[in-house]
Coordinates of C-alpha atoms and ligand atoms in Angstrom, one line a residue:
M1 CA 1.4 18.8 -15.0
G2 CA 3.5 19.7 -12.0
R3 CA 6.4 18.7 -9.6
V4 CA 5.5 15.9 -7.3
V5 CA 7.3 14.6 -4.2
V6 CA 6.8 10.9 -3.6
T7 CA 8.0 9.6 -0.2
G8 CA 8.6 5.9 -0.3
G9 CA 9.0 6.3 -4.1
A10 CA 11.4 3.3 -4.3
G11 CA 8.9 0.9 -2.7
F12 CA 6.5 -1.4 -4.4
L13 CA 3.6 1.0 -4.6
G14 CA 5.7 4.1 -4.7
S15 CA 7.7 3.1 -7.7
H16 CA 4.6 2.3 -9.8
L17 CA 3.2 5.7 -8.7
C18 CA 6.5 7.5 -9.8
E19 CA 6.3 5.7 -13.1
Q20 CA 2.7 6.7 -13.8
L21 CA 3.3 10.3 -12.7
L22 CA 6.3 10.6 -15.1
A23 CA 4.3 8.9 -17.9
R24 CA 1.7 11.7 -17.7
G25 CA 4.3 14.5 -17.7
D26 CA 4.8 15.3 -14.1
Q27 CA 8.2 15.8 -12.6
V28 CA 9.0 13.5 -9.7
V29 CA 11.2 13.8 -6.7
C30 CA 11.4 10.3 -5.2
I31 CA 12.5 10.1 -1.5
D32 CA 13.3 6.8 0.1
N33 CA 15.5 5.6 3.0
L34 CA 15.6 2.1 1.4
I35 CA 14.6 0.2 4.6
T36 CA 12.1 -1.8 2.6
G37 CA 12.4 0.0 -0.8
S38 CA 15.0 -0.7 -3.3
Q39 CA 16.9 1.3 -5.9
S40 CA 16.3 -1.4 -8.4
N41 CA 12.6 -0.5 -8.4
V42 CA 13.4 2.9 -9.9
E43 CA 16.5 2.1 -11.9
H44 CA 14.5 2.3 -15.1
L45 CA 13.4 5.9 -14.2
V46 CA 16.8 7.5 -13.4
S47 CA 17.5 8.4 -17.0
D48 CA 14.3 10.4 -17.3
P49 CA 15.1 14.1 -16.9
G50 CA 11.9 14.6 -14.9
F51 CA 13.0 12.2 -12.2
T52 CA 15.1 12.9 -9.2
Y53 CA 16.1 10.4 -6.5
V54 CA 17.0 11.4 -3.0
E55 CA 18.0 8.9 -0.3
H56 CA 16.6 10.3 2.9
D57 CA 14.6 9.3 6.0
V58 CA 11.5 11.5 6.1
S59 CA 11.2 10.9 9.9
T60 CA 13.9 13.5 10.1
H61 CA 13.7 17.1 8.9
T62 CA 12.7 17.0 5.2
W63 CA 13.3 19.7 2.7
V64 CA 13.1 19.9 -1.1
E65 CA 14.5 22.8 -3.2
G66 CA 12.2 24.6 -5.7
D67 CA 8.5 24.5 -6.4
V68 CA 6.4 21.6 -5.3
D69 CA 2.8 21.1 -6.4
A70 CA 2.0 17.9 -4.5
V71 CA 3.5 15.8 -1.7
L72 CA 2.5 12.2 -1.7
H73 CA 3.4 10.4 1.5
F74 CA 3.9 6.7 0.8
A75 CA 6.9 6.0 3.0
S76 CA 6.3 3.2 5.5
P77 CA 7.0 -0.5 5.9
A78 CA 3.7 -2.0 4.8
S79 CA 4.0 -5.8 5.1
P80 CA 3.2 -7.2 8.6
K81 CA 6.6 -9.0 8.5
D82 CA 8.3 -5.7 7.9
Y83 CA 6.5 -3.5 10.4
L84 CA 7.0 -6.2 13.1
E85 CA 10.8 -6.1 12.2
W86 CA 10.8 -2.2 12.2
P87 CA 8.2 -1.2 14.8
I88 CA 9.8 2.1 15.9
Q89 CA 10.6 3.2 12.3
T90 CA 7.0 2.4 11.4
L91 CA 5.6 4.5 14.2
K92 CA 8.1 7.3 13.4
V93 CA 7.4 7.5 9.7
G94 CA 3.7 7.5 10.3
S95 CA 3.9 10.2 12.9
L96 CA 7.1 12.3 12.5
G97 CA 7.3 11.5 8.8
T98 CA 3.7 12.6 8.3
H99 CA 4.3 15.8 10.3
N100 CA 7.5 16.6 8.4
T101 CA 5.9 16.1 5.0
L102 CA 2.8 18.0 5.9
G103 CA 5.1 20.9 6.9
L104 CA 6.8 20.6 3.5
A105 CA 3.5 20.7 1.7
K106 CA 2.3 23.7 3.8
D107 CA 5.5 25.6 3.1
K108 CA 5.3 25.0 -0.6
G109 CA 1.5 25.6 -0.9
A110 CA 1.3 22.1 -2.3
R111 CA -1.5 19.5 -2.2
Y112 CA -0.9 16.7 0.4
F113 CA -1.8 13.1 -0.3
L114 CA -1.7 10.6 2.5
A115 CA -1.4 6.8 1.8
S116 CA -3.5 5.4 4.6
T117 CA -4.6 1.8 4.9
S118 CA -7.4 -0.7 5.4
E119 CA -5.5 -1.6 8.6
V120 CA -7.2 1.5 10.3
Y121 CA -10.3 -0.8 10.4
G122 CA -8.3 -3.4 12.4
D123 CA -10.1 -6.7 12.8
P124 CA -13.4 -5.2 11.4
E125 CA -16.8 -5.9 13.0
E126 CA -18.4 -4.2 10.0
H127 CA -18.3 -6.0 6.7
P128 CA -17.6 -4.8 4.0
Q129 CA -15.8 -1.8 5.4
S130 CA -17.0 1.7 4.4
E131 CA -15.2 4.9 5.2
T132 CA -17.7 5.8 7.9
Y133 CA -16.6 2.8 10.0
W134 CA -14.3 3.8 12.9
G135 CA -12.5 0.5 13.1
H136 CA -11.6 -2.1 15.7
V137 CA -7.8 -1.8 16.4
N138 CA -5.8 -3.2 19.3
P139 CA -3.4 -0.3 20.1
V140 CA -1.0 -2.5 22.2
G141 CA -0.9 -5.5 19.9
P142 CA 2.0 -6.1 17.5
R143 CA 0.1 -4.7 14.5
G144 CA -0.7 -1.6 16.5
V145 CA 2.5 0.0 15.4
Y146 CA 1.3 0.3 11.8
D147 CA -2.4 0.7 12.5
E148 CA -2.1 3.4 15.1
A149 CA 0.7 5.2 13.1
K150 CA -1.7 5.4 10.1
R151 CA -4.6 6.5 12.3
F152 CA -2.5 9.2 13.8
A153 CA -1.4 10.2 10.3
E154 CA -5.0 10.6 9.2
A155 CA -5.8 12.7 12.3
M156 CA -2.7 14.9 11.7
T157 CA -3.6 15.3 8.0
M158 CA -7.1 16.4 8.9
A159 CA -5.7 18.8 11.6
Y160 CA -3.5 20.5 8.9
H161 CA -6.5 20.6 6.6
R162 CA -8.8 22.2 9.2
Y163 CA -6.4 24.4 11.1
H164 CA -4.1 25.5 8.2
G165 CA -6.5 25.1 5.3
L166 CA -4.0 22.7 3.6
D167 CA -5.4 21.0 0.5
V168 CA -5.3 17.3 1.4
R169 CA -6.4 13.8 0.1
I170 CA -6.5 10.6 2.2
V171 CA -6.7 7.2 0.6
R172 CA -7.2 3.9 2.4
I173 CA -5.4 1.3 0.4
F174 CA -6.5 -2.3 0.6
N175 CA -4.3 -5.4 -0.1
T176 CA -2.4 -4.6 -3.3
Y177 CA -0.2 -7.0 -5.2
G178 CA 1.8 -7.1 -8.4
P179 CA 5.3 -6.9 -10.0
R180 CA 8.1 -5.4 -7.7
M181 CA 6.8 -6.9 -4.5
R182 CA 9.9 -8.4 -2.8
P183 CA 10.1 -12.2 -3.0
A184 CA 10.7 -12.3 0.8
D185 CA 8.3 -9.5 1.5
G186 CA 6.2 -11.8 3.7
R187 CA 2.8 -11.0 2.3
V188 CA 0.5 -13.7 1.3
V189 CA 0.6 -13.2 -2.5
S190 CA 4.3 -13.0 -2.8
N191 CA 4.8 -15.9 -0.4
F192 CA 2.4 -18.2 -2.2
I193 CA 3.7 -17.4 -5.7
V194 CA 7.4 -17.8 -4.7
Q195 CA 6.6 -21.0 -2.7
A196 CA 4.7 -22.4 -5.7
L197 CA 7.4 -21.6 -8.2
E198 CA 10.1 -23.1 -5.9
G199 CA 8.1 -26.3 -5.4
K200 CA 7.9 -25.6 -1.6
P201 CA 4.7 -26.0 0.5
L202 CA 2.4 -23.0 0.6
T203 CA 2.2 -21.7 4.2
I204 CA -1.4 -21.2 5.3
Y205 CA -1.6 -19.2 8.5
G206 CA -4.3 -20.5 10.8
D207 CA -7.1 -22.5 9.1
G208 CA -6.9 -20.3 6.0
S209 CA -10.6 -19.3 6.3
Q210 CA -9.6 -15.6 6.9
S211 CA -10.4 -13.4 3.9
R212 CA -8.8 -10.6 2.0
S213 CA -9.7 -8.7 -1.2
F214 CA -6.8 -8.3 -3.6
C215 CA -6.3 -5.3 -5.9
Y216 CA -3.8 -5.5 -8.8
I217 CA -1.2 -2.7 -8.8
D218 CA -2.3 -1.0 -12.0
D219 CA -5.9 -0.7 -10.8
E220 CA -4.7 0.7 -7.5
V221 CA -2.4 3.3 -9.0
R222 CA -5.2 4.4 -11.4
G223 CA -7.4 4.9 -8.3
L224 CA -4.7 6.8 -6.4
L225 CA -4.2 9.3 -9.3
A226 CA -8.0 9.7 -9.7
L227 CA -8.2 10.7 -6.0
L228 CA -5.1 13.0 -6.3
D229 CA -6.7 14.8 -9.2
S230 CA -10.2 15.0 -7.6
D231 CA -11.7 17.6 -5.3
H232 CA -12.5 14.9 -2.7
V233 CA -10.6 15.1 0.6
G234 CA -11.5 11.6 1.7
P235 CA -10.8 9.2 3.2
V236 CA -11.6 7.1 0.2
N237 CA -11.2 3.3 0.1
I238 CA -9.3 2.1 -3.0
G239 CA -9.3 -1.7 -3.4
N240 CA -10.8 -4.6 -5.1
T241 CA -14.2 -6.0 -3.8
N242 CA -13.6 -9.6 -4.8
E243 CA -13.1 -11.4 -1.5
F244 CA -11.2 -14.7 -1.2
T245 CA -10.2 -17.0 1.7
M246 CA -6.5 -17.8 1.9
R247 CA -7.3 -21.4 0.9
E248 CA -9.0 -20.1 -2.2
L249 CA -6.1 -17.9 -3.0
A250 CA -3.7 -20.8 -2.6
D251 CA -5.8 -22.8 -5.1
V252 CA -5.7 -20.0 -7.7
V253 CA -1.9 -19.7 -7.3
L254 CA -1.4 -23.4 -7.7
E255 CA -3.6 -23.5 -10.7
V256 CA -2.0 -20.5 -12.4
T257 CA 1.6 -21.6 -11.8
G258 CA 0.9 -25.3 -12.5
S259 CA 2.7 -26.1 -9.3
R260 CA 2.2 -29.3 -7.3
S261 CA 3.3 -27.8 -4.0
S262 CA 1.4 -29.0 -1.0
L263 CA -0.2 -26.8 1.7
I264 CA 1.1 -26.6 5.3
T265 CA -0.4 -24.7 8.1
E266 CA 1.5 -22.3 10.4
P267 CA 0.2 -20.4 13.4
L268 CA -2.1 -17.4 12.8
P269 CA -0.3 -14.1 13.5
V270 CA -1.6 -12.2 16.6
D271 CA -4.6 -9.9 15.8
D272 CA -4.7 -11.1 12.1
P273 CA -8.0 -9.7 10.8
T274 CA -10.5 -12.4 10.1
Q275 CA -12.1 -10.6 7.1
R276 CA -11.5 -7.6 4.9
K277 CA -13.3 -6.2 1.9
P278 CA -13.7 -2.6 0.8
D279 CA -17.0 -0.9 0.2
I280 CA -16.0 1.2 -2.8
T281 CA -19.3 3.0 -3.3
L282 CA -17.6 6.3 -2.6
A283 CA -14.7 5.8 -5.1
R284 CA -17.2 4.7 -7.7
S285 CA -19.4 7.8 -7.3
V286 CA -16.8 10.6 -6.6
L287 CA -13.9 9.3 -8.8
G288 CA -15.7 7.1 -11.3
W289 CA -13.1 4.5 -10.5
E290 CA -13.4 0.8 -10.1
P291 CA -10.9 -2.1 -10.5
Q292 CA -10.7 -4.0 -13.8
V293 CA -8.1 -6.8 -13.3
Q294 CA -9.5 -10.0 -11.9
L295 CA -7.5 -12.1 -9.5
R296 CA -6.5 -14.9 -11.9
E297 CA -5.2 -12.4 -14.5
G298 CA -3.3 -10.4 -11.8
I299 CA -1.7 -13.5 -10.4
E300 CA -0.6 -14.6 -13.9
R301 CA 1.1 -11.2 -14.4
T302 CA 2.7 -11.3 -10.9
A303 CA 3.8 -14.9 -11.3
A304 CA 5.5 -14.0 -14.7
Y305 CA 7.4 -11.3 -12.8
F306 CA 8.6 -13.6 -10.0
R307 CA 9.6 -16.3 -12.6
Q308 CA 11.9 -13.7 -14.1
V309 CA 13.3 -12.5 -10.7
L310 CA 13.9 -16.0 -9.5
G311 CA 15.3 -17.1 -12.8
R312 CA 12.7 -19.8 -13.4
Ligands
UDP401 N1 -1.0 -15.4 5.2 C1 -0.9 -16.8 5.0 N2 0.3 -17.3 4.6 C2 1.4 -16.5 4.3 C3 1.3 -15.1 4.5 C4 0.1 -14.6 5.0 O1 -1.9 -17.5 5.2 O2 2.4 -17.1 3.9 C5 -2.3 -14.8 5.6 C6 -2.2 -13.9 6.8 O3 -2.3 -14.6 8.0 C7 -3.4 -13.0 6.5 C8 -3.5 -12.9 5.0 O4 -2.7 -14.0 4.5 O5 -4.6 -13.5 7.0 C9 -2.9 -11.7 4.4 O6 -1.7 -11.4 4.9 P1 -0.7 -10.3 4.4 O7 0.5 -10.4 5.2 O8 -0.5 -10.5 2.9 O9 -1.5 -8.9 4.6 P2 -2.4 -8.3 5.7 O10 -3.7 -8.2 5.0 O11 -2.5 -9.2 6.9 O12 -1.8 -7.0 6.0

């Protein structure tokens, strides 16, 4: 049990992480600038005496009073729609924000945990992607703002580890979904479910043959905590290995919601990866972790959440 700083703690992933840390007895200092996060995500936590919320942009100087045992850097726009809308902030939080929070961890003698991403693999030529793959990223394309910021963040984290001896962990998070995604977040799972519930056409980008592997939030957070508590520096992939095309995903969403929405096609975003699936051999062997929630069950739980949010 300790005192943990979570940047981006009012976001989708961050808020679930804060919740699970509190549940196991840790104290949590949640920092968020609310660009894409929302106070409503942590409203249910503010009455917990172990929880502190601070509105702050970690791309600027960042300081926390008192002892800190771990700094978990989750702040960043994470949906392509968001990081295209906030390109400079995305680059800053991945670079300056990582530097500032590494400095905080170093000063406090705390463990540092970096939320990296499968986007460091870009449009991968190796499939599935294992941690040893160096990736295939277009640095000057629109997605480069997120991909390169996270690649820089990994390099910076390893430099602090090697040069300063900082105790670090790096996770590469693959597509994660579940309650508390924003309805207008722009990602495929939230888009399809909201469209299905509202009886609007499901927007398939390109021909819908591109693939992703979707991990339910509870599985993802369990994996993150297992890595945080382990002795393994990483990077470690945490994601689900069940791979679906976007057309297959649309079918599952229509079936689960009982919607009769049609499918329409829209242009494929620039540099949209054609395939993505984690190799989780490392997570299985060093963390004893693997996902448990199947896509259909996860979509059912997520659709129940969106029904409530949309009042349907
Ligand atoms: N996508 C889609 N329709 C949508 C939103 C996304 O077909 O309404 C596709 C998108 O082109 C990509 C995949 O779904 O191939 C996953 O997109 P998302 O934005 O969820 O995450 P990404 O894995 O690209 O970061």
